[in-house]
Coordinates of C-alpha atoms in Angstrom, one line a residue:
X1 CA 81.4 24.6 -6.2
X2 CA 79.3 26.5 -8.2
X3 CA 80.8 30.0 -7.5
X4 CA 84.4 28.2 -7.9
X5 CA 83.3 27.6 -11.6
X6 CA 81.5 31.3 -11.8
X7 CA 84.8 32.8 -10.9
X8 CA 86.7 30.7 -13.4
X9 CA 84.4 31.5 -15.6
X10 CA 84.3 35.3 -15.4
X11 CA 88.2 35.9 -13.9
X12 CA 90.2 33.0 -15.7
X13 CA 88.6 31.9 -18.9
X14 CA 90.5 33.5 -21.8
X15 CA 88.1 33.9 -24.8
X16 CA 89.5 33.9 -28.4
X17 CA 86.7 36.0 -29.1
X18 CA 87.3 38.7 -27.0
X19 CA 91.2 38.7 -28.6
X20 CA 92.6 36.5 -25.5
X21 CA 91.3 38.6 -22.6
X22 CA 88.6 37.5 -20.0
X23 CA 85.4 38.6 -20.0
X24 CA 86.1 40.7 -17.2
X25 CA 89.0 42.1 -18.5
X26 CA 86.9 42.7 -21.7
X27 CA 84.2 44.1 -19.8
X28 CA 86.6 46.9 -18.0
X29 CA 88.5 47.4 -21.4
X30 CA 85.3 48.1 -23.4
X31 CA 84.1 50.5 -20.3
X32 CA 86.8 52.5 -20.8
X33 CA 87.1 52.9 -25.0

């Protein structure tokens, strides 16, 4: 249960503060700026 919420958190939560992505998807686009 608590990896189902980790993955949510880190693979399907959309963030308005990192302009809509996830923070995986933020993490990868800053990575690569």
């Amino acid at each position: 249960m608590v990896q189902d919420y980790i993955h949510f958190f880190n693979y399907e939560r959309v963030s308005l503060k990192t302009k809509g992505m996830t923070p995986v998807e933020y993490r990868n686009h800053a990575m690569t700026a």
